[in-house]
CSV table of C-alpha atoms in Angstrom, one decimal:
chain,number,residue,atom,x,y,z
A,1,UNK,CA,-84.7,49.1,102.4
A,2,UNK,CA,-83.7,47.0,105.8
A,3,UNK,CA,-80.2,48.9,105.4
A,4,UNK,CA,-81.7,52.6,105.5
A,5,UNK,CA,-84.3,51.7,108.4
A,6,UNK,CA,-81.0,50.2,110.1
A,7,UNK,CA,-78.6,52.9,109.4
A,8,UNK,CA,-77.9,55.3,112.3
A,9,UNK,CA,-74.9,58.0,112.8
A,10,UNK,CA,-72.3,55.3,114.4
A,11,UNK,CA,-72.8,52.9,111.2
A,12,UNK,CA,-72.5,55.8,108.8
A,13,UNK,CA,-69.5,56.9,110.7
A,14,UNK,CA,-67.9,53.6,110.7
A,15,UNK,CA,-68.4,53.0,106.6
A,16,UNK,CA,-67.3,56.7,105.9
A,17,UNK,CA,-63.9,55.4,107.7
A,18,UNK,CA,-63.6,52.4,105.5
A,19,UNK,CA,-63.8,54.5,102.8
A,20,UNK,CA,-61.3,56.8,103.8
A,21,UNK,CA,-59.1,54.1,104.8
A,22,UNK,CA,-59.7,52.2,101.1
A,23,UNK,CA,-58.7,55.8,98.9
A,24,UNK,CA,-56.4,57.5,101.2
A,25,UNK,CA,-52.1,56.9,100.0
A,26,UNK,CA,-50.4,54.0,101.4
A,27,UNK,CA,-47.7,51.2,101.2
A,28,UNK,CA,-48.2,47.3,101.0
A,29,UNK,CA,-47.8,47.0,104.7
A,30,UNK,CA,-50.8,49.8,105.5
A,31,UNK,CA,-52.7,48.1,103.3
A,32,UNK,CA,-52.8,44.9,104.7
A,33,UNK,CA,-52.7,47.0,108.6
A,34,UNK,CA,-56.1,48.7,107.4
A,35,UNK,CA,-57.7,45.1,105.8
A,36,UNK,CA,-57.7,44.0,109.2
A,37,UNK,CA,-59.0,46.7,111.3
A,38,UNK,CA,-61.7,47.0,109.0
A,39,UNK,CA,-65.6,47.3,110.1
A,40,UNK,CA,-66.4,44.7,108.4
A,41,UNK,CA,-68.0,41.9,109.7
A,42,UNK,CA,-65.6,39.4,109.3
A,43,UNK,CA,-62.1,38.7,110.6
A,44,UNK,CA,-59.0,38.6,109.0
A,45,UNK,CA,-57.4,35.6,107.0
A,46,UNK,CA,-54.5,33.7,108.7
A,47,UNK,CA,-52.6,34.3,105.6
A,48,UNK,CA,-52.7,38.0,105.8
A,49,UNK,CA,-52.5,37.9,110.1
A,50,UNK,CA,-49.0,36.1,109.1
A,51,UNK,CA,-47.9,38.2,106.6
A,52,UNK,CA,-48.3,41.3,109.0
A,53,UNK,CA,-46.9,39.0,111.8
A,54,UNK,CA,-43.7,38.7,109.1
A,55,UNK,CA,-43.7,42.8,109.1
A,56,UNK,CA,-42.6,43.3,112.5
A,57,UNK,CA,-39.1,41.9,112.2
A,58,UNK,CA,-38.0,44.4,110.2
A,59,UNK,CA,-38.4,47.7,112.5
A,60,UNK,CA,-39.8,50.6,110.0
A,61,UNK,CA,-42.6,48.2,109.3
A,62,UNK,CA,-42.9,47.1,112.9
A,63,UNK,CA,-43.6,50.9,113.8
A,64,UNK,CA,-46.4,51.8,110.8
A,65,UNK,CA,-48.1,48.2,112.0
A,66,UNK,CA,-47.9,48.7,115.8
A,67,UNK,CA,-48.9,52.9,115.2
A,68,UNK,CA,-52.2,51.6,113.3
A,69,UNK,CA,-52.7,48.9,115.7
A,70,UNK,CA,-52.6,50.9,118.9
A,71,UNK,CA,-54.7,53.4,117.0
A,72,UNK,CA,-57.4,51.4,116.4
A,73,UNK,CA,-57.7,50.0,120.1
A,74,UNK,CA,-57.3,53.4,121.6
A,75,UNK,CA,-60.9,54.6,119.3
A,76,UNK,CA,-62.3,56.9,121.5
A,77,UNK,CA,-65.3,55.8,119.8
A,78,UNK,CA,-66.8,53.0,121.5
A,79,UNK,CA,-69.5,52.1,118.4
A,80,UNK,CA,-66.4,51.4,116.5
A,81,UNK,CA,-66.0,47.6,119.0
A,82,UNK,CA,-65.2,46.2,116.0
A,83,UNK,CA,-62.1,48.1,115.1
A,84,UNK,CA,-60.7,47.7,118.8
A,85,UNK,CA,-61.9,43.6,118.7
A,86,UNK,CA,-59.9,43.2,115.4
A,87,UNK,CA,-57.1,45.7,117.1
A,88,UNK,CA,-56.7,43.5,120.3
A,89,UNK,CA,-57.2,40.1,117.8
A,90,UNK,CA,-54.1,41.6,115.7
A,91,UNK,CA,-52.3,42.4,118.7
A,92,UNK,CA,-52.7,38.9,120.3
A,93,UNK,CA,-51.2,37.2,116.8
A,94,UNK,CA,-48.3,39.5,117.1
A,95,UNK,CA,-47.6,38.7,120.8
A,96,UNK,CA,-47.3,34.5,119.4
A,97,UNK,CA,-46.1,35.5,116.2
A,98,UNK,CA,-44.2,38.3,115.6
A,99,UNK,CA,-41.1,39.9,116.3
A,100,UNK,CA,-40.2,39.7,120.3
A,101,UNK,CA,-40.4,43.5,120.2
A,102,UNK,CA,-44.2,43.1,119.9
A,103,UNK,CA,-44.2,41.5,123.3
A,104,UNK,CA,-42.0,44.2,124.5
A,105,UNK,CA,-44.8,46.9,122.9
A,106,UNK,CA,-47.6,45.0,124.4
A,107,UNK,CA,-46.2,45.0,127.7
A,108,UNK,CA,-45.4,48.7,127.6
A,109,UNK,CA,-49.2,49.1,126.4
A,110,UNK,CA,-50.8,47.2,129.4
A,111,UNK,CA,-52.2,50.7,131.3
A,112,UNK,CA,-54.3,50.8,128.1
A,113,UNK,CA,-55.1,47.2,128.1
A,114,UNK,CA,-56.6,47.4,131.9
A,115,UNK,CA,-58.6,50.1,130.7
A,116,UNK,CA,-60.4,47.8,128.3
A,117,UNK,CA,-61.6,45.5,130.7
A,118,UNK,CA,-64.7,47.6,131.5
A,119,UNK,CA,-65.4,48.5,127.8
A,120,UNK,CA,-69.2,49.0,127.4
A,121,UNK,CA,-71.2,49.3,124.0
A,122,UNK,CA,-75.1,48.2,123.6
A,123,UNK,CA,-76.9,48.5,120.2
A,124,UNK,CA,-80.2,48.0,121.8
A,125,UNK,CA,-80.4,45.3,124.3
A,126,UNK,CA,-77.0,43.6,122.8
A,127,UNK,CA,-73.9,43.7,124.9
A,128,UNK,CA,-71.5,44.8,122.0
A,129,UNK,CA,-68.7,45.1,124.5
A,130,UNK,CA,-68.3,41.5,125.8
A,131,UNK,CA,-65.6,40.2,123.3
A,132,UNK,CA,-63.6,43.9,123.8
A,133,UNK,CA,-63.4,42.9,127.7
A,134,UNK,CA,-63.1,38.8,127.1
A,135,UNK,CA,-60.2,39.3,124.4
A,136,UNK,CA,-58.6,42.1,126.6
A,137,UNK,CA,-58.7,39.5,129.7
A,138,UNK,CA,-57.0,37.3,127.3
A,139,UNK,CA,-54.4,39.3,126.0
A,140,UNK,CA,-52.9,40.5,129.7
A,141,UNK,CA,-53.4,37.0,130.7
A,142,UNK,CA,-50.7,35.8,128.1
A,143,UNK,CA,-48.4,38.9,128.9
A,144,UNK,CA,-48.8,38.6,132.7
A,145,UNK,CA,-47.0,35.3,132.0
A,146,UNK,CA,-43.3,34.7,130.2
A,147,UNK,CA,-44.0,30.5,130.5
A,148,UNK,CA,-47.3,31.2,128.6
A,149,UNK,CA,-46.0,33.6,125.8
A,150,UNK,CA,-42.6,30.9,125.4
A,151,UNK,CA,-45.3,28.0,124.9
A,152,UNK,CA,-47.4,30.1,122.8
A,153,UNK,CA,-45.1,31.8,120.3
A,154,UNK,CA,-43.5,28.0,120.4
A,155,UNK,CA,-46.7,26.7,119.4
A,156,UNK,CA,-46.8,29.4,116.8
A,157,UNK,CA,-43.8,28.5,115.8
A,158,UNK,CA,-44.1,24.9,115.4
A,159,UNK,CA,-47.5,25.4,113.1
A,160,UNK,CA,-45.9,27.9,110.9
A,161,UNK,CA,-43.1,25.4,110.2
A,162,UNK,CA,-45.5,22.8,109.5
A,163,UNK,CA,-47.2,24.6,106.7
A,164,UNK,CA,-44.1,26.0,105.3
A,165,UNK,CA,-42.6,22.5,104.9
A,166,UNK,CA,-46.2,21.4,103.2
A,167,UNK,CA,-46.0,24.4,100.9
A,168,UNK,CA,-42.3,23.2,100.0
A,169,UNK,CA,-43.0,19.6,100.0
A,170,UNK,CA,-45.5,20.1,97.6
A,171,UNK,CA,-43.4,22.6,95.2
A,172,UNK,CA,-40.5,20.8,95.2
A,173,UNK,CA,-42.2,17.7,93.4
A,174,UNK,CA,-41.6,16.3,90.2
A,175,UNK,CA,-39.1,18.4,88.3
């Protein structure tokens, strides 16, 4: 009963959009796009973060993951925060894990960006907004700076291969 007292038009709008997002046609790489721009109210597994990180070095899967990406940060809609949070988290994995052409994209993006930095949403007397404008700061902070995205996507890097050669080592046993 908590749920009904609780629902309002911007929640109903935002689980009508999951929905349409679950049914509508798509490939594996839309499908994974769309897991992680959900409303839901959790982020995204590494695993699948990587996996779409993995789809931008080949260049028709880079342009449906970048398209559905910048779509979700541009919502006009600011009760969809969520949607632009996960957007701008996506977008930040890219920058340090992806193909360089996300850098590239991100840096042709940065008008956009700016603009995020005085996103405003309240439901009620919470500031909904806050990790929008914080993650947005964070984002042009790493693009403003080619020493900072080398280290980062170097860091990136240097994890990745770390659990690749765990996954191998522990494969490759006994045989």
């Amino acid at each position: 009963m908590d749920f009904i007292k609780d629902l309002n038009i911007d929640k109903v709008r935002n689980l009508a959009e999951d929905a349409f997002n679950q049914v509508k046609p798509k490939n594996d790489v839309e499908v994974r796009v769309y897991e992680v721009l959900s409303h839901k109210n959790w982020g995204a597994s590494g695993t699948l973060m990587n996996e779409i990180a993995q789809d931008t070095f080949d260049y028709e899967r880079f342009l449906i993951v970048t398209k559905l990406m910048w779509e979700a940060i541009e919502t006009p809609r600011p009760s969809a925060w969520r949607v632009i949070f996960k957007g701008l988290t996506l977008l930040e994995h890219l920058i340090k894990n992806g193909s360089e052409r996300c850098v590239d994209d991100a840096r042709n993006h940065t008008s956009l960006l700016r603009n995020l930095d005085k996103f405003n949403y309240y439901e009620g007397t919470v500031d909904r907004g806050v990790g929008v404008r914080e993650k947005t700061k964070q984002v042009l902070e790493i693009l403003g700076d080619d020493d900072r995205i080398r280290e980062e996507r170097g860091k990136a890097r240097q994890l990745r291969e770390k659990f690749a050669g765990r996954g191998t080592a522990a494969s490759s046993g006994g045989g």
